Amino acid sequence: LELGKSYSLRWMLGTSVNEKFDCHPGPNASKGKCEELGCVWTEDTSSPGVPFCYYNGSDNPYSVADVIYTSSGVTANLTFNKKNLRAYEKSTLPISTLRLEVKYHNNHMLQFKIYDYANKRYEVPVPLNLPKSPESTAENRLYDVTVQNKPFGIQVRRRSTGTVIWDSQLPTFTFSDMFIQISTRLASQYLYGFGETEHSTFRHDMNWHTWGMFTRDQPPGYKLNSYGFQPFYMSLEEDGNAHGVLLLNSNAMDVTFQPTPALTYRTVGGILDFYMVLGPTPELVVQEYTALIGRPVMPPYWALGFQLCRYGYENDTEIAKLVEDMRAARIPYDVQYADIDYMERQLDFTLNPRFTGLPALIKKIRAEGMRFILILDPAISGNETNYPAFTRGLEKDVFIKWPNSNDIIYAKLYRAYVAFPDFFRNSTTEWWTREITEVYANPHNASRSLEFDGLWIDMNEPASFVNGAVGGCRNQQLNSPPYVPQLGFRSEGLIFKTLCMEGQQYLPDGSPVSHYDVHNLY
């Protein structure tokens, strides 16, 4: 009760700059639009990035009922209060049948999940390494959890110090079909992680910055979403203890940091499924996190050596001369690559006539103690009249198609119209494995076998040289949803340099899913 009084008093006394949570995170905010949302407009230029439009008061549109605490977690139902309808909720009707589940997986890890219990929504189809049954005990848990009401929130406290490491009792929480938002106060200003975007410092600048996450063929650039997708952060608390938080959500999203300190997540689909590990050291946070998601593959020793790669080799003779020149210059040199130059017309699983000596060169290089890596793109040309990889892909039905159709979605890469394999399908795994195997050990002509040591996959965001598809996309709402996260080239929607979001894919169990949901897993 005292916490609640203090919280309400803060809002009644007026909102300090650091307590302003953005009520209109989309583009083109204005005083009129802001007030239409029931929010406050103040043009504060004291610090770059302070939102002009911010929430008026502490309430969020959900109340809590049926809270049940057990030895293994907490459950509660969340009910939407229609009088609190706001902008982005109007564009996609708020979901009023939400359930909160908190699970104490073990003494140093918990999960809190918010989902629609009445209607199944997309959830990330990536298995995590969770205990078969709860392994925590009340006396040994590193954390305590409280479900808060009026407004709804979740509070997680480190038991040993009393430090609050998650506190989402804030006005921002909303859960619609295509716009989900939740904020939390943070234990300190010391925050690391999220990606892949270029940051100016390793520790995040908490002064009103928003970073988008959506995989894209984008060289590093300030605030430009790039190749990877990592919705995880580590925080150092003021006393040096550390914890980590994963949001298991693969939809396009952004995160806003503010000096409160606080963090706001916005995602355009799926559910909210958070996993928190409590360390308490940074090393233990990393160990606990990778135990959850799977350890990184141990690289072979040679892969730690000096490697040389570039685009633009004219033929295998140029590579052979380069190898000799590097040795003559006594430059440390362990691995040589071949870019798309070695392929015939940039076609996967082929050999350019100018590189017919490459198989023998690879054998020679390997015999002398070096290693060789080939590039491989996921895009498969559909332009060819005799291209076995494409023909066999059609036979195996491996390519992403338009929804409710047998027609392949064609993007463009280099000079070709290309199809993208759906790597969730078991048939795709079988087909892909065969194509790679026949490059390594050519069943028709052993002299054309490329006995590589590793493959470098490229353009697998997936990348396209046209936005969406040749001829355009068909589903405006998926490609330009009501809220487009703060990505580079935001005005282009989600399809900038990639595939249409309505592309139909199939999970291993056969259930359909749209590229909109699984793009970041490609």
Short mmCIF file of C-alpha atoms in Angstrom, two decimals, residues 104-491:
data_model
loop_
_atom_site.label_atom_id
_atom_site.label_comp_id
_atom_site.label_asym_id
_atom_site.label_seq_id
_atom_site.Cartn_x
_atom_site.Cartn_y
_atom_site.Cartn_z
CA TYR A 104 9.96 -20.64 -11.07
CA HIS A 105 12.08 -22.96 -13.22
CA ASN A 106 14.98 -23.12 -10.78
CA ASN A 107 16.55 -21.05 -8.05
CA HIS A 108 18.26 -18.66 -10.48
CA MET A 109 15.75 -18.58 -13.40
CA LEU A 110 12.10 -17.64 -13.79
CA GLN A 111 9.76 -17.14 -16.71
CA PHE A 112 6.81 -14.75 -16.99
CA LYS A 113 4.50 -15.14 -19.95
CA ILE A 114 1.49 -13.09 -21.08
CA TYR A 115 -0.72 -14.64 -23.77
CA ASP A 116 -4.29 -14.86 -25.04
CA TYR A 117 -5.87 -17.88 -23.34
CA ALA A 118 -8.95 -17.82 -25.58
CA ASN A 119 -7.24 -17.65 -28.98
CA LYS A 120 -4.00 -19.35 -29.94
CA ARG A 121 -1.35 -16.91 -31.11
CA TYR A 122 2.00 -17.47 -32.73
CA GLU A 123 4.75 -18.50 -30.29
CA VAL A 124 8.44 -18.89 -31.15
CA PRO A 125 8.96 -22.51 -32.31
CA VAL A 126 12.46 -22.79 -30.84
CA PRO A 127 12.81 -25.30 -27.99
CA LEU A 128 14.58 -24.12 -24.85
CA ASN A 129 16.45 -26.25 -22.34
CA LEU A 130 14.02 -26.09 -19.44
CA PRO A 131 13.75 -28.42 -16.45
CA LYS A 132 11.08 -31.10 -16.89
CA SER A 133 9.70 -30.04 -13.50
CA PRO A 134 10.40 -27.02 -11.29
CA GLU A 135 13.76 -27.25 -9.56
CA SER A 136 13.42 -24.27 -7.22
CA THR A 137 12.78 -24.27 -3.50
CA ALA A 138 11.20 -21.45 -1.53
CA GLU A 139 14.18 -21.10 0.79
CA ASN A 140 16.85 -21.10 -1.96
CA ARG A 141 15.32 -18.97 -4.72
CA LEU A 142 17.30 -15.85 -5.58
CA TYR A 143 14.15 -13.85 -6.34
CA ASP A 144 10.65 -12.94 -5.17
CA VAL A 145 7.78 -12.10 -7.54
CA THR A 146 4.77 -9.87 -6.92
CA VAL A 147 1.83 -9.34 -9.30
CA GLN A 148 0.61 -5.76 -8.95
CA ASN A 149 -2.86 -4.38 -9.60
CA LYS A 150 -4.17 -0.90 -10.47
CA PRO A 151 -2.21 -0.55 -12.63
CA PHE A 152 -1.18 -4.08 -13.59
CA GLY A 153 2.49 -4.85 -13.29
CA ILE A 154 5.02 -7.52 -12.42
CA GLN A 155 7.74 -6.89 -9.88
CA VAL A 156 10.82 -9.10 -9.47
CA ARG A 157 13.09 -8.46 -6.51
CA ARG A 158 16.52 -9.94 -5.78
CA ARG A 159 16.03 -11.54 -2.40
CA SER A 160 19.58 -11.14 -1.07
CA THR A 161 19.71 -7.35 -1.51
CA GLY A 162 16.09 -6.26 -1.92
CA THR A 163 16.96 -4.68 -5.29
CA VAL A 164 13.97 -4.46 -7.66
CA ILE A 165 15.26 -5.75 -11.01
CA TRP A 166 11.96 -5.68 -12.94
CA ASP A 167 8.99 -3.39 -12.30
CA SER A 168 6.42 -3.07 -15.09
CA GLN A 169 3.72 -1.23 -13.11
CA LEU A 170 3.64 1.53 -15.71
CA PRO A 171 1.05 3.15 -17.98
CA THR A 172 2.48 1.76 -21.21
CA PHE A 173 1.29 -1.86 -21.07
CA THR A 174 -1.00 -2.83 -23.93
CA PHE A 175 -1.58 -6.09 -25.82
CA SER A 176 -3.21 -5.92 -29.25
CA ASP A 177 -2.98 -8.26 -32.20
CA MET A 178 -0.27 -6.27 -33.99
CA PHE A 179 1.03 -3.96 -31.28
CA ILE A 180 2.29 -5.18 -27.90
CA GLN A 181 4.05 -2.82 -25.51
CA ILE A 182 5.49 -3.22 -22.02
CA SER A 183 7.89 -1.07 -19.99
CA THR A 184 9.95 -1.77 -16.92
CA ARG A 185 11.96 0.28 -14.51
CA LEU A 186 15.57 -0.88 -14.38
CA ALA A 187 17.84 -1.47 -11.41
CA SER A 188 20.55 0.83 -12.78
CA GLN A 189 21.87 2.68 -15.82
CA TYR A 190 24.25 -0.20 -16.62
CA LEU A 191 22.63 -2.07 -19.51
CA TYR A 192 24.25 -4.21 -22.22
CA GLY A 193 22.98 -6.30 -25.11
CA PHE A 194 20.23 -6.24 -27.76
CA GLY A 195 21.03 -6.30 -31.45
CA GLU A 196 22.00 -6.37 -34.13
CA THR A 197 22.50 -2.62 -34.47
CA GLU A 198 25.58 -0.43 -34.30
CA HIS A 199 25.99 1.28 -30.94
CA SER A 200 28.51 3.99 -30.15
CA THR A 201 29.35 2.41 -26.77
CA PHE A 202 29.31 -1.09 -25.31
CA ARG A 203 27.16 0.09 -22.39
CA HIS A 204 23.91 1.52 -23.70
CA ASP A 205 23.27 5.24 -23.61
CA MET A 206 20.04 5.53 -21.59
CA ASN A 207 19.29 9.08 -22.75
CA TRP A 208 16.18 8.61 -24.87
CA HIS A 209 17.38 6.24 -27.58
CA THR A 210 15.31 3.72 -29.52
CA TRP A 211 16.85 0.75 -31.33
CA GLY A 212 15.03 -1.46 -33.83
CA MET A 213 15.60 -5.18 -34.30
CA PHE A 214 14.70 -6.91 -37.57
CA THR A 215 17.18 -8.95 -39.59
CA ARG A 216 18.32 -7.18 -42.73
CA ASP A 217 21.19 -7.29 -45.22
CA GLN A 218 22.52 -4.04 -43.84
CA PRO A 219 26.20 -3.20 -43.20
CA PRO A 220 26.70 -1.72 -39.72
CA GLY A 221 25.44 1.84 -39.39
CA TYR A 222 24.22 3.95 -36.50
CA LYS A 223 20.69 2.86 -35.52
CA LEU A 224 20.35 0.70 -38.63
CA ASN A 225 18.99 -2.79 -37.90
CA SER A 226 21.43 -5.30 -39.29
CA TYR A 227 22.03 -9.02 -39.86
CA GLY A 228 21.22 -10.59 -36.47
CA PHE A 229 18.40 -10.61 -33.92
CA GLN A 230 19.22 -10.75 -30.20
CA PRO A 231 16.36 -9.66 -27.87
CA PHE A 232 18.46 -10.21 -24.72
CA TYR A 233 20.08 -7.80 -22.29
CA MET A 234 22.32 -7.99 -19.24
CA SER A 235 22.10 -5.44 -16.46
CA LEU A 236 24.60 -4.69 -13.72
CA GLU A 237 22.89 -3.59 -10.54
CA GLU A 238 24.37 -0.76 -8.45
CA ASP A 239 26.07 -3.24 -6.09
CA GLY A 240 27.70 -5.20 -8.94
CA ASN A 241 25.23 -8.09 -9.06
CA ALA A 242 24.11 -8.99 -12.59
CA HIS A 243 20.98 -10.41 -14.20
CA GLY A 244 19.87 -11.10 -17.76
CA VAL A 245 16.51 -10.93 -19.54
CA LEU A 246 15.43 -12.68 -22.76
CA LEU A 247 12.21 -11.77 -24.57
CA LEU A 248 11.38 -14.89 -26.55
CA ASN A 249 9.59 -13.11 -29.39
CA SER A 250 10.69 -13.25 -33.04
CA ASN A 251 8.55 -10.46 -34.49
CA ALA A 252 9.89 -7.07 -35.54
CA MET A 253 10.46 -4.94 -32.46
CA ASP A 254 12.18 -1.95 -30.98
CA VAL A 255 13.36 -1.00 -27.50
CA THR A 256 13.49 2.48 -26.00
CA PHE A 257 15.92 3.42 -23.23
CA GLN A 258 15.27 6.40 -20.97
CA PRO A 259 17.18 7.81 -17.99
CA THR A 260 14.51 6.91 -15.41
CA PRO A 261 16.19 4.34 -15.85
CA ALA A 262 13.59 2.38 -17.78
CA LEU A 263 13.16 0.28 -20.88
CA THR A 264 10.15 -0.06 -23.20
CA TYR A 265 9.62 -2.99 -25.56
CA ARG A 266 7.34 -2.75 -28.59
CA THR A 267 6.70 -5.73 -30.84
CA VAL A 268 4.24 -6.27 -33.69
CA GLY A 269 3.07 -9.80 -32.93
CA GLY A 270 3.36 -13.03 -30.99
CA ILE A 271 3.23 -13.00 -27.19
CA LEU A 272 5.30 -11.70 -24.30
CA ASP A 273 7.48 -14.54 -23.03
CA PHE A 274 10.27 -13.36 -20.74
CA TYR A 275 13.04 -15.42 -19.17
CA MET A 276 15.15 -13.89 -16.39
CA VAL A 277 18.40 -15.32 -15.04
CA LEU A 278 19.85 -13.92 -11.82
CA GLY A 279 23.55 -14.74 -12.00
CA PRO A 280 24.60 -13.10 -9.73
CA THR A 281 27.90 -12.49 -11.60
CA PRO A 282 28.09 -11.52 -15.30
CA GLU A 283 29.88 -14.81 -16.00
CA LEU A 284 27.06 -16.78 -14.37
CA VAL A 285 24.44 -14.78 -16.28
CA VAL A 286 26.07 -15.83 -19.56
CA GLN A 287 26.35 -19.45 -18.40
CA GLU A 288 22.70 -19.55 -17.29
CA TYR A 289 21.53 -17.86 -20.51
CA THR A 290 23.42 -20.21 -22.82
CA ALA A 291 22.29 -23.20 -20.75
CA LEU A 292 18.74 -22.02 -21.55
CA ILE A 293 19.07 -21.32 -25.28
CA GLY A 294 21.86 -23.81 -26.08
CA ARG A 295 25.61 -23.40 -25.88
CA PRO A 296 27.45 -21.91 -28.86
CA VAL A 297 29.02 -24.52 -31.13
CA MET A 298 32.66 -25.05 -30.24
CA PRO A 299 34.60 -23.81 -33.29
CA PRO A 300 37.28 -26.07 -34.75
CA TYR A 301 40.77 -24.94 -33.78
CA TRP A 302 41.67 -23.94 -37.34
CA ALA A 303 38.71 -21.55 -37.48
CA LEU A 304 40.50 -19.34 -34.94
CA GLY A 305 43.31 -18.76 -37.44
CA PHE A 306 43.99 -15.96 -39.92
CA GLN A 307 41.45 -15.93 -42.76
CA LEU A 308 41.38 -14.19 -46.12
CA CYS A 309 38.32 -13.46 -48.21
CA ARG A 310 37.14 -11.01 -50.80
CA TYR A 311 34.67 -10.68 -53.65
CA GLY A 312 36.00 -10.38 -57.20
CA TYR A 313 38.50 -13.17 -57.94
CA GLU A 314 38.67 -13.58 -61.72
CA ASN A 315 39.54 -17.29 -61.74
CA ASP A 316 41.18 -20.07 -59.73
CA THR A 317 44.62 -19.05 -61.05
CA GLU A 318 44.30 -15.73 -59.22
CA ILE A 319 43.55 -17.53 -55.94
CA ALA A 320 46.47 -19.94 -56.49
CA LYS A 321 48.85 -17.00 -57.08
CA LEU A 322 47.49 -15.23 -54.02
CA VAL A 323 48.26 -18.27 -51.87
CA GLU A 324 51.87 -18.32 -53.10
CA ASP A 325 52.29 -14.57 -52.69
CA MET A 326 50.99 -14.67 -49.11
CA ARG A 327 53.49 -17.40 -48.26
CA ALA A 328 56.35 -15.58 -49.96
CA ALA A 329 55.53 -12.49 -47.91
CA ARG A 330 55.44 -14.65 -44.76
CA ILE A 331 52.01 -13.33 -43.79
CA PRO A 332 50.22 -15.60 -41.27
CA TYR A 333 47.49 -17.33 -43.24
CA ASP A 334 45.35 -20.33 -42.30
CA VAL A 335 42.09 -20.17 -44.28
CA GLN A 336 41.19 -19.07 -47.83
CA TYR A 337 37.66 -18.34 -49.03
CA ALA A 338 35.87 -18.23 -52.38
CA ASP A 339 32.98 -15.78 -52.80
CA ILE A 340 30.17 -16.12 -55.37
CA ASP A 341 32.76 -15.75 -58.17
CA TYR A 342 33.33 -19.54 -58.11
CA MET A 343 29.67 -20.21 -59.02
CA GLU A 344 28.31 -20.24 -62.53
CA ARG A 345 26.18 -17.06 -62.84
CA GLN A 346 25.90 -16.91 -59.01
CA LEU A 347 23.95 -20.19 -58.94
CA ASP A 348 24.32 -22.22 -55.75
CA PHE A 349 25.85 -25.71 -56.10
CA THR A 350 27.49 -24.95 -59.48
CA LEU A 351 31.07 -24.37 -60.68
CA ASN A 352 32.07 -21.49 -62.95
CA PRO A 353 34.07 -22.60 -66.05
CA ARG A 354 36.76 -20.09 -65.01
CA PHE A 355 37.19 -22.05 -61.75
CA THR A 356 37.52 -25.60 -63.06
CA GLY A 357 40.90 -25.81 -61.35
CA LEU A 358 39.41 -24.98 -57.95
CA PRO A 359 38.78 -28.60 -56.84
CA ALA A 360 42.47 -29.46 -57.36
CA LEU A 361 43.56 -26.19 -55.72
CA ILE A 362 41.48 -26.93 -52.63
CA LYS A 363 43.04 -30.40 -52.37
CA LYS A 364 46.53 -28.85 -52.67
CA ILE A 365 45.84 -26.15 -50.07
CA ARG A 366 44.46 -28.70 -47.62
CA ALA A 367 47.40 -31.06 -48.17
CA GLU A 368 49.69 -28.18 -47.17
CA GLY A 369 47.84 -27.69 -43.87
CA MET A 370 45.43 -24.89 -44.79
CA ARG A 371 41.62 -24.87 -44.94
CA PHE A 372 39.09 -23.67 -47.51
CA ILE A 373 35.62 -22.12 -47.14
CA LEU A 374 32.95 -21.65 -49.82
CA ILE A 375 30.14 -19.12 -49.81
CA LEU A 376 26.53 -20.29 -50.12
CA ASP A 377 23.34 -18.23 -50.49
CA PRO A 378 19.85 -19.49 -49.61
CA ALA A 379 18.26 -17.91 -52.70
CA ILE A 380 17.72 -20.40 -55.53
CA SER A 381 17.29 -19.09 -59.08
CA GLY A 382 14.03 -19.83 -60.84
CA ASN A 383 15.24 -18.42 -64.18
CA GLU A 384 17.11 -21.49 -65.43
CA THR A 385 15.98 -24.11 -67.92
CA ASN A 386 18.28 -26.81 -66.51
CA TYR A 387 19.09 -26.26 -62.86
CA PRO A 388 18.85 -29.47 -60.80
CA ALA A 389 18.85 -27.72 -57.42
CA PHE A 390 15.71 -25.76 -58.35
CA THR A 391 14.02 -28.74 -60.02
CA ARG A 392 14.62 -30.98 -57.02
CA GLY A 393 13.42 -28.16 -54.72
CA LEU A 394 10.16 -28.04 -56.65
CA GLU A 395 9.79 -31.80 -56.33
CA LYS A 396 10.33 -31.60 -52.58
CA ASP A 397 8.05 -28.54 -52.25
CA VAL A 398 10.65 -26.59 -50.26
CA PHE A 399 10.08 -22.98 -51.37
CA ILE A 400 8.14 -20.20 -49.63
CA LYS A 401 4.84 -19.50 -51.40
CA TRP A 402 2.03 -17.01 -51.47
CA PRO A 403 -0.59 -17.86 -48.81
CA ASN A 404 -3.25 -20.38 -49.84
CA SER A 405 -1.54 -20.85 -53.17
CA ASN A 406 0.87 -23.16 -54.99
CA ASP A 407 2.67 -20.16 -56.49
CA ILE A 408 6.21 -19.42 -55.30
CA ILE A 409 7.06 -15.90 -54.11
CA TYR A 410 9.93 -14.72 -56.30
CA ALA A 411 12.34 -12.10 -55.04
CA LYS A 412 15.47 -10.95 -56.87
CA LEU A 413 19.12 -11.53 -56.14
CA TYR A 414 21.94 -10.57 -58.49
CA ARG A 415 20.48 -11.12 -62.00
CA ALA A 416 17.94 -13.80 -61.14
CA TYR A 417 14.40 -14.18 -59.89
CA VAL A 418 14.89 -16.34 -56.83
CA ALA A 419 12.89 -18.61 -54.54
CA PHE A 420 13.69 -18.92 -50.84
CA PRO A 421 13.69 -22.33 -49.13
CA ASP A 422 11.50 -22.73 -46.07
CA PHE A 423 14.07 -24.11 -43.63
CA PHE A 424 11.46 -25.08 -41.02
CA ARG A 425 10.30 -27.97 -43.21
CA ASN A 426 11.86 -31.41 -42.82
CA SER A 427 11.77 -31.86 -46.61
CA THR A 428 13.91 -28.72 -46.97
CA THR A 429 16.55 -30.12 -44.63
CA GLU A 430 16.75 -33.30 -46.71
CA TRP A 431 16.95 -31.37 -49.99
CA TRP A 432 19.52 -28.84 -48.70
CA THR A 433 21.69 -31.64 -47.29
CA ARG A 434 21.69 -33.46 -50.63
CA GLU A 435 22.66 -30.37 -52.60
CA ILE A 436 25.56 -29.58 -50.26
CA THR A 437 26.73 -33.20 -50.21
CA GLU A 438 26.87 -33.32 -54.02
CA VAL A 439 29.04 -30.20 -54.08
CA TYR A 440 31.47 -31.86 -51.68
CA ALA A 441 31.44 -35.26 -53.42
CA ASN A 442 30.13 -34.82 -56.97
CA PRO A 443 28.42 -38.12 -57.86
CA HIS A 444 28.70 -37.45 -61.62
CA ASN A 445 32.29 -36.18 -61.88
CA ALA A 446 34.68 -36.63 -58.94
CA SER A 447 37.10 -34.12 -60.45
CA ARG A 448 34.50 -31.38 -59.80
CA SER A 449 34.16 -32.18 -56.08
CA LEU A 450 34.84 -29.16 -53.88
CA GLU A 451 36.11 -30.65 -50.62
CA PHE A 452 35.55 -27.57 -48.48
CA ASP A 453 36.19 -27.33 -44.73
CA GLY A 454 33.37 -24.94 -44.01
CA LEU A 455 30.47 -23.04 -45.56
CA TRP A 456 29.85 -19.33 -45.24
CA ILE A 457 26.13 -18.63 -45.57
CA ASP A 458 25.33 -15.17 -46.87
CA MET A 459 22.24 -13.15 -47.77
CA ASN A 460 20.16 -15.28 -45.37
CA GLU A 461 18.23 -12.49 -43.65
CA PRO A 462 16.73 -13.32 -46.25
CA ALA A 463 18.05 -10.61 -48.58
CA SER A 464 16.48 -9.40 -51.80
CA PHE A 465 17.39 -6.72 -54.32
CA VAL A 466 13.72 -5.75 -54.61
CA ASN A 467 11.41 -4.83 -51.76
CA GLY A 468 9.12 -7.77 -51.07
CA ALA A 469 8.71 -9.60 -54.35
CA VAL A 470 8.96 -9.22 -58.09
CA GLY A 471 5.66 -7.53 -58.91
CA GLY A 472 5.07 -6.39 -55.33
CA CYS A 473 3.43 -7.77 -52.20
CA ARG A 474 -0.28 -8.35 -51.59
CA ASN A 475 -0.94 -7.82 -47.88
CA GLN A 476 -0.53 -4.19 -46.94
CA GLN A 477 -1.32 -4.73 -43.26
CA LEU A 478 1.46 -7.27 -42.74
CA ASN A 479 4.05 -5.40 -44.78
CA SER A 480 3.25 -2.00 -43.23
CA PRO A 481 1.61 -2.85 -39.90
CA PRO A 482 -0.16 -0.22 -37.76
CA TYR A 483 3.09 0.28 -35.86
CA VAL A 484 6.36 -0.10 -37.74
CA PRO A 485 9.26 -0.33 -35.26
CA GLN A 486 12.01 2.28 -35.49
CA LEU A 487 14.07 0.54 -38.14
CA GLY A 488 16.38 1.99 -40.76
CA PHE A 489 14.29 3.02 -43.81
CA ARG A 490 11.16 2.82 -41.63
CA SER A 491 8.99 4.45 -44.29
#
